[in-house]
Amino acid sequence: MTAPAFEPVIIGFTCNWCSYRAADLAGTARIEYPPNVRLIRVMCSGRVDPAFVLKALADGADGVLIAGCHPGECHYLEQNYKALRRHRLLLRTLAQLGIEAERVRLAWASAAEGARFAEEVRDMVALLRALGPLRWPARPIPAAHAQATTPTQAAVTEVTT
Amino acid sequence: MKPRFAMYWAASCGGCEIAVLNIDERVLALDAAFDIAFWPAAMDAKYRDVEALEDGAIWVTLFNGGIRTDENEHMAHLLRRKSRLLVAFGSCANEGCIPGLANLSTRADLLRAAYDGPGSEHPGPARPQTAWDAAEGTLTLPALQPVLRTLDQVVEVDYHVPGCPPESHQIAAVLDLLIAVARGESEAPPKGAVLGAGASTVCDECPRSRDVKRIRALARIQQLPPLDANLCLLEQGLMCAGPATRGGCDARCPRVGAPCIGCYGAAPDVLDQGARLMSAIASVVDADDAEHIDRVLDGLPDPAGTFYRFGLARSLLRAHRAALAAEE
Ligand code: SF4
Ligand code: SF4
Ligand code: FES
């Protein structure tokens, strides 16, 4: 028996105004694309904090897709340019941690571009299948945090001069 | 009998120990309030003295340093067992600090650099052995672990005191608090509390003004013309970790013209110090196409080492993939 082919898990952050609708359109238009991506709708690609991406990778995703409106078309004016700058910076940092650039993709898709969105997903899935799983080792859960009901930062003793 | 106090160093530079001694005559209050049971940097004591104590016999241990060797780990467990309160003291114990930057390399690469590199005087290939049979008997060395872990990734921690090293006035305030708690004059802070630090960011303590200006280039301080004394350093093109870093030092570095490098660790609402810094940089860079952005980012040659200079070991990803793989 051969082992089942590796199927990557991709977390997809899609913006409410364009790419989420593109994904929706791909569905209603019955454009087929692999079911590997779990979509999370955010208001704008500029809302995707690099910590979201790192958390997805640390917690088991093989890749992260961030999709927003085309340059110039962001509903919050310039936030997708910020997403682009974060993405360029994130890729450089991730490379130093041994994470390939193919694993974190930034794509643009307007609400009318269901086919384009599907193509981005197909392409990314193919690349990740070839790369193989990321399988980031689980974080040791800080013993104190595992017990505390309130987050550590809630209990700050401030000392002022 | 006075309650017992201990201070121990694991993978650290020794600066935290100096910082405690550096609070001048106030250190005498420590000696007056506690029986110093174990403090290798300040007085002679053996591990077996600690082992001989009953569990919980030490009232408080200040533990500085990360967990990098089997000995570090053994001492973390031993001191946890023997202490009522275990305090992660300083950046190494809390988030890995500079020793945690070694998590960007595999153990094999670290040993190669140390033993085959230009600094090594050994004639042939050599690696430390955990056991060696000599005429006098077997000599042992603790094993180097695949990655550095923070103290709370290994044992339960009661309190956290950040800083590299913690500031003198903060150390004095923390010791005063501990003494008052030991004497029953003050209530113990809730478990997991961060002591001796601010509740916001270094930026909030920084007197420099921010104009929300965009920057065209990032550079190192020696590459820039003389800096404006009143303007935010980040807005002058210097990478400053103030926006992601916990306050408590009163913005010591930016006050004197040096960027914050992040030594107080992640600010209270920050999940990952490096991620927050990436966000901060992305917000100020004045470039909108990939090529131009890349040119600006070239001014920051070591992003992982810069964003995670202190926080790598406790960050979301913790280490290079190959180093973590060796841990499994
Ligand atoms: S970024 Fe640095 S220089 Fe600017 S306000 Fe914050 S701490 Fe001060
Ligand atoms: S300004 Fe930053 S690097 Fe300097 S002491 Fe404060 S936290 Fe540490
Ligand atoms: S609203 Fe779609 S990217 Fe900003």
XYZ file of C-alpha atoms and ligand atoms in Angstrom:
509
model
C 0.000 0.000 0.000
C 1.323 3.421 -0.804
C 1.001 6.223 1.695
C -1.808 8.650 0.865
C -0.539 11.708 -0.973
C 0.262 14.644 1.263
C -2.533 17.226 1.368
C -1.385 20.605 2.670
C -3.516 22.591 5.088
C -3.657 26.240 4.092
C -5.124 29.033 6.181
C -6.520 31.705 3.876
C -7.139 35.248 5.081
C -9.504 36.918 2.634
C -10.688 40.502 2.681
C -14.373 41.158 3.050
C -14.682 43.411 0.013
C -12.823 41.606 -2.754
C -11.114 38.304 -2.269
C -13.733 36.804 0.045
C -16.344 37.615 -2.582
C -14.050 36.184 -5.244
C -13.885 32.952 -3.252
C -17.658 33.044 -2.884
C -18.074 33.601 -6.607
C -15.754 30.705 -7.377
C -18.166 28.602 -5.321
C -21.429 29.801 -6.861
C -19.915 29.618 -10.362
C -18.853 26.039 -9.593
C -15.238 26.688 -10.400
C -13.354 23.760 -8.952
C -10.374 24.215 -6.736
C -8.799 21.923 -4.149
C -10.448 22.002 -0.698
C -7.154 22.523 1.147
C -7.737 26.120 2.134
C -9.617 27.128 5.296
C -10.856 30.646 4.740
C -10.965 33.281 7.431
C -12.708 36.495 6.475
C -11.101 39.716 7.646
C -12.205 43.251 6.852
C -9.064 44.040 4.879
C -5.719 42.448 4.018
C -4.191 45.195 6.155
C -5.833 43.579 9.170
C -3.642 40.489 8.824
C -1.051 40.935 11.520
C 2.189 38.982 10.935
C 1.391 37.258 14.243
C -1.688 35.654 12.589
C 0.581 34.106 9.981
C 3.166 32.923 12.496
C 0.467 31.466 14.722
C -1.078 29.564 11.822
C 2.306 28.089 10.898
C 3.245 27.324 14.511
C -0.104 25.620 15.126
C -0.055 23.209 12.199
C -0.759 24.972 8.895
C 1.493 24.089 5.967
C 0.957 27.455 4.340
C -0.883 30.758 4.628
C -2.652 32.627 1.847
C -3.391 36.324 2.287
C -5.718 37.695 -0.360
C -6.793 41.291 -0.760
C -8.095 43.824 -3.243
C -5.914 44.863 -6.161
C -3.433 47.689 -5.526
C -5.341 50.945 -5.665
C -8.655 49.245 -4.870
C -8.456 48.669 -1.128
C -11.607 49.898 0.586
C -9.480 51.361 3.328
C -7.342 53.177 0.760
C -3.767 51.996 1.265
C -3.953 49.067 3.633
C -3.152 46.470 0.993
C 0.159 48.240 0.362
C 0.866 47.774 4.033
C -0.010 44.102 3.583
C 2.510 43.954 0.744
C 5.250 45.530 2.885
C 4.521 43.155 5.755
C 4.603 40.229 3.378
C 7.996 41.180 1.913
C 9.392 41.566 5.443
C 7.787 38.380 6.711
C 9.301 36.318 3.895
C 12.789 37.569 4.738
C 12.339 36.752 8.420
C 10.799 33.339 7.745
C 13.671 32.406 5.428
C 16.039 32.803 8.394
C 13.906 30.310 10.301
C 13.998 27.771 7.483
C 10.497 28.456 6.102
C 10.205 28.606 2.308
C 8.672 31.624 0.563
C 6.107 29.366 -1.184
C 4.396 28.803 2.151
C 3.181 32.354 2.613
C 1.484 33.819 -0.446
C -0.006 37.239 -1.017
C -2.548 37.432 -3.846
C -4.940 40.035 -5.215
C -8.419 39.190 -6.465
C -11.368 41.490 -7.123
C -14.924 40.449 -6.302
C -15.378 39.464 -9.946
C -12.287 37.270 -10.132
C -13.532 33.916 -8.866
C -11.482 32.135 -11.507
C -8.353 33.999 -10.537
C -8.839 33.169 -6.866
C -9.317 29.491 -7.698
C -6.169 29.560 -9.815
C -4.119 31.055 -6.967
C -5.307 28.284 -4.641
C -4.635 25.551 -7.198
C -1.162 26.877 -7.820
C -0.332 27.196 -4.133
C -1.630 23.717 -3.325
C 0.518 22.251 -6.103
C 3.621 24.021 -4.779
C 2.981 22.910 -1.209
C 2.307 19.334 -2.240
C 5.750 19.352 -3.801
C 7.358 21.008 -0.755
C 5.833 18.601 1.744
C 4.440 19.209 5.222
C 5.727 21.956 7.491
C 4.801 20.138 10.710
C 6.085 22.771 13.086
C 6.842 21.158 16.467
C 4.275 22.076 19.109
C 5.207 24.790 21.557
C 5.881 23.703 25.118
C 3.013 25.240 27.041
C 4.396 27.431 29.787
C 3.413 25.609 32.943
C 2.255 28.717 34.765
C 0.225 29.952 31.805
C -1.501 26.627 31.383
C -2.901 27.054 34.880
C -3.521 30.757 35.100
C -7.043 31.783 34.333
C -6.013 35.334 33.563
C -3.307 36.113 31.055
C 0.066 37.010 32.505
C -0.176 40.570 31.341
C -3.343 41.153 33.323
C -1.284 41.038 36.453
C 1.346 43.685 36.080
C 2.872 45.257 39.089
C 3.947 48.586 37.852
C 6.928 50.141 39.506
C 7.462 53.750 38.705
C 10.367 55.916 39.589
C 15.036 31.798 61.342
C 15.081 34.097 58.358
C 13.445 32.868 55.150
C 15.872 31.477 52.640
C 16.850 33.235 49.413
C 18.614 31.785 46.369
C 19.829 33.131 43.070
C 21.043 30.939 40.248
C 22.366 31.385 36.723
C 21.737 29.042 33.831
C 22.432 29.998 30.184
C 23.154 33.687 30.727
C 26.016 36.175 30.721
C 26.206 36.936 34.428
C 24.900 40.470 33.969
C 21.790 39.804 36.036
C 23.958 38.844 38.992
C 25.987 42.030 38.620
C 22.767 44.015 38.298
C 21.532 42.708 41.655
C 24.844 43.551 43.339
C 24.713 46.914 41.594
C 21.823 48.196 43.689
C 24.518 49.315 46.119
C 23.852 49.394 49.852
C 20.265 48.336 49.267
C 21.585 44.818 48.785
C 22.209 44.832 52.537
C 18.457 44.818 53.073
C 18.410 41.550 51.152
C 20.985 40.077 53.476
C 19.151 41.429 56.526
C 15.826 39.945 55.470
C 16.949 36.591 54.126
C 19.270 33.763 54.868
C 21.213 33.411 51.625
C 21.050 29.694 51.055
C 22.484 29.428 47.571
C 23.976 32.034 45.268
C 26.985 30.705 43.351
C 27.959 34.123 41.965
C 28.151 35.714 45.404
C 29.225 32.943 47.758
C 30.470 29.400 47.826
C 27.815 26.718 47.864
C 27.431 23.290 46.351
C 24.543 21.709 44.510
C 24.431 19.058 47.213
C 23.660 21.764 49.794
C 20.504 22.542 47.811
C 19.699 18.861 47.342
C 19.947 18.357 51.107
C 17.232 20.957 51.772
C 13.633 19.935 52.232
C 11.280 20.640 49.354
C 9.977 24.196 49.563
C 12.688 25.157 52.045
C 13.845 28.141 49.979
C 11.349 30.977 50.203
C 12.311 32.575 46.903
C 14.732 31.825 44.063
C 15.676 34.367 41.434
C 16.514 32.257 38.413
C 18.331 33.932 35.560
C 19.371 32.315 32.291
C 17.685 30.123 29.731
C 17.670 26.341 29.605
C 20.299 25.177 27.137
C 22.080 22.243 28.800
C 21.033 19.200 30.801
C 22.587 20.877 33.836
C 20.434 24.004 33.337
C 17.378 21.791 33.153
C 18.345 19.761 36.204
C 18.861 22.947 38.230
C 15.551 24.397 37.053
C 13.720 21.314 38.323
C 15.752 21.155 41.522
C 15.235 24.818 42.397
C 11.559 24.619 41.469
C 11.147 21.774 43.922
C 13.086 23.478 46.679
C 11.535 26.934 46.311
C 8.157 28.291 47.321
C 8.476 31.085 44.822
C 10.415 30.789 41.577
C 11.092 34.050 39.760
C 12.210 34.127 36.118
C 14.699 36.948 36.477
C 15.952 38.834 33.437
C 15.464 38.434 29.722
C 17.240 35.052 29.289
C 14.961 33.256 31.721
C 11.883 35.008 30.366
C 12.340 35.004 26.598
C 15.740 33.552 25.771
C 17.588 36.815 25.153
C 20.941 36.782 23.304
C 21.684 33.105 24.142
C 18.301 32.367 22.540
C 19.541 33.780 19.222
C 21.541 30.572 18.911
C 18.138 29.013 18.138
C 18.667 30.325 14.604
C 21.324 27.617 14.167
C 21.414 23.885 14.670
C 23.428 22.435 17.508
C 25.823 20.861 14.963
C 26.457 24.284 13.418
C 27.044 25.877 16.818
C 29.587 23.237 17.771
C 31.270 23.556 14.391
C 31.576 27.306 14.789
C 32.892 27.018 18.341
C 35.314 24.131 17.859
C 36.393 24.359 14.206
C 36.025 28.102 13.813
C 38.784 30.704 13.912
C 38.508 31.120 17.691
C 39.334 27.489 18.408
C 42.880 26.570 19.341
C 42.307 22.862 19.193
C 44.618 21.149 16.682
C 42.208 18.595 15.206
C 38.476 18.137 15.005
C 37.108 18.121 18.538
C 33.684 18.008 20.153
C 32.798 18.135 23.824
C 32.059 14.681 25.240
C 29.467 14.114 27.950
C 31.663 11.465 29.551
C 35.418 10.875 29.394
C 37.465 8.195 31.093
C 40.567 9.735 32.639
C 43.095 8.091 34.922
C 41.404 9.720 37.910
C 37.969 8.433 36.947
C 35.153 9.392 34.582
C 34.842 13.090 33.841
C 31.437 14.352 32.789
C 29.996 17.412 31.079
C 26.319 18.277 30.726
C 24.912 17.792 27.222
C 24.006 20.722 25.031
C 20.306 20.591 24.165
C 19.018 21.158 20.594
C 17.440 24.550 21.375
C 17.320 27.005 24.232
C 14.047 27.085 26.161
C 12.750 29.707 28.519
C 12.376 28.835 32.190
C 8.571 28.671 31.992
C 8.779 26.264 29.057
C 10.484 23.842 31.446
C 9.030 24.406 34.922
C 6.240 26.401 36.490
C 7.201 30.000 37.206
C 5.570 32.254 39.798
C 6.774 35.701 38.745
C 8.561 37.330 35.844
C 11.074 40.158 36.092
C 12.050 41.330 32.586
C 15.071 43.255 31.335
C 18.604 42.686 30.105
C 19.487 43.200 32.805
C 16.583 44.504 34.877
C 17.094 48.150 35.810
C 18.563 48.837 39.263
C 15.605 50.805 40.573
C 13.262 48.050 39.412
C 15.362 45.347 41.083
C 15.370 47.327 44.316
C 11.590 47.744 44.103
C 11.074 44.027 43.425
C 13.325 43.060 46.355
C 11.489 45.503 48.639
C 8.217 43.914 47.584
C 9.506 40.372 48.136
C 10.855 41.309 51.564
C 7.524 42.871 52.519
C 5.668 39.760 51.340
C 8.053 37.473 53.220
C 7.416 39.478 56.385
C 3.671 39.341 55.880
C 3.524 43.118 55.478
C 2.301 42.974 51.928
C 0.102 40.669 49.917
C 1.762 38.419 47.372
C 1.142 39.507 43.766
C -1.018 37.105 41.751
C 0.798 34.142 40.288
C 2.191 34.817 36.845
C 2.591 38.548 37.516
C 5.249 40.562 35.759
C 7.157 42.492 38.414
C 9.451 45.464 38.064
C 8.153 46.628 34.704
C 5.702 48.987 33.111
C 2.251 48.123 31.822
C 2.770 49.640 28.387
C 5.469 50.078 25.739
C 8.852 51.786 25.648
C 7.329 54.229 23.136
C 4.902 55.349 25.834
C 7.833 56.252 28.081
C 9.864 57.830 25.298
C 10.023 61.630 25.185
C 10.705 61.781 21.433
C 7.929 63.158 19.288
C 6.248 61.183 16.557
C 4.904 62.864 13.446
C 3.597 59.699 11.796
C 6.038 60.429 9.037
C 6.959 57.834 6.452
C 10.548 56.790 6.014
C 12.396 56.362 2.742
C 15.292 54.257 4.005
C 16.381 52.117 6.918
C 19.970 52.339 8.045
C 22.318 51.685 10.918
C 23.135 54.529 13.239
C 26.676 54.958 11.864
C 25.318 55.328 8.336
C 23.036 58.232 9.193
C 23.736 61.955 9.486
C 23.583 63.369 13.027
C 20.167 62.578 14.459
C 17.470 64.995 15.488
C 17.474 65.011 19.288
C 13.712 65.272 19.686
C 12.266 63.207 16.889
C 11.361 59.524 17.059
C 14.331 57.394 15.964
C 12.200 55.037 13.918
C 10.933 57.983 11.909
C 14.557 58.954 11.274
C 15.197 55.577 9.645
C 16.627 53.695 12.620
C 15.149 50.374 13.568
C 13.747 50.937 17.079
C 12.015 48.194 19.036
C 10.097 50.620 21.247
C 6.646 49.949 19.732
C 6.729 46.235 20.616
C 8.715 46.310 23.836
C 7.489 46.440 27.419
C 8.314 49.593 29.259
C 9.782 49.902 32.716
C 13.236 51.180 31.844
C 11.938 54.716 31.292
C 13.032 54.513 27.636
C 16.628 54.477 28.698
C 18.149 53.968 25.241
C 16.136 56.336 23.015
C 16.582 59.038 25.672
C 20.300 59.031 24.938
C 20.012 58.636 21.180
C 20.298 54.870 20.827
C 17.375 52.853 19.511
C 15.610 50.456 21.852
C 16.749 46.935 20.988
C 13.899 45.275 22.851
C 15.435 44.018 26.082
C 12.283 44.199 28.226
C 10.593 41.648 25.971
C 7.147 41.746 24.403
C 4.826 44.520 25.604
C 1.751 43.411 27.586
C -0.720 42.983 24.731
C 1.861 41.666 22.283
C 1.751 37.982 21.392
C 5.006 37.979 19.445
C 7.536 40.794 19.752
C 9.029 40.231 16.296
C 5.654 40.139 14.556
C 4.704 43.425 16.164
C 7.974 44.977 15.004
C 7.416 43.755 11.453
C 4.056 45.477 11.575
C 5.581 48.670 12.896
C 8.221 48.772 10.170
C 5.686 47.948 7.463
C 3.586 50.878 8.629
C 6.283 53.511 8.279
C 8.135 52.473 5.127
C 7.268 54.782 2.264
C 7.266 52.369 -0.662
C 4.375 50.763 -2.494
C 5.797 48.365 -5.048
C 7.641 45.159 -4.261
C 10.940 46.204 -5.807
C 11.087 49.515 -4.005
C 10.027 47.894 -0.734
C 12.802 45.343 -1.120
C 15.371 48.082 -1.648
C 14.325 49.756 1.592
C 14.308 46.449 3.454
C 17.851 45.742 2.282
C 18.802 48.356 4.881
C 17.860 45.783 7.519
C 20.261 42.926 6.780
C 19.314 40.577 9.642
C 15.558 40.846 10.220
C 15.138 37.738 12.391
C 18.118 38.691 14.557
C 16.844 42.253 14.847
C 13.161 41.603 15.522
C 13.868 38.680 17.828
C 17.119 39.825 19.390
C 15.686 39.078 22.834
C 12.454 37.239 22.181
C 13.234 34.359 19.837
C 13.001 31.452 22.291
C 9.546 32.486 23.492
C 8.268 33.640 20.119
C 5.587 31.749 18.219
C 8.119 29.895 16.072
C 10.909 29.660 18.726
C 13.795 28.508 16.555
C 15.012 27.541 13.121
C 13.093 24.612 11.723
C 16.175 22.384 11.574
C 17.077 23.102 15.203
C 13.557 22.246 16.368
C 13.542 19.081 14.257
C 16.562 17.852 16.231
C 14.548 18.293 19.429
C 11.878 15.791 18.473
S 10.074 54.089 18.176
Fe 11.803 54.348 19.590
S 12.421 56.501 19.374
Fe 10.367 56.302 18.461
S 8.966 56.838 20.122
Fe 9.214 54.596 20.182
S 10.910 54.243 21.657
Fe 10.952 56.447 21.073
S 15.092 51.225 25.790
Fe 14.754 49.100 25.110
S 16.810 48.168 24.954
Fe 16.999 50.081 26.173
S 16.804 49.391 28.331
Fe 14.739 49.973 27.627
S 13.803 48.049 26.847
Fe 16.019 47.722 27.016
S -10.383 46.180 1.731
Fe -9.630 44.542 0.504
S -7.494 44.743 0.830
Fe -8.239 46.424 1.982
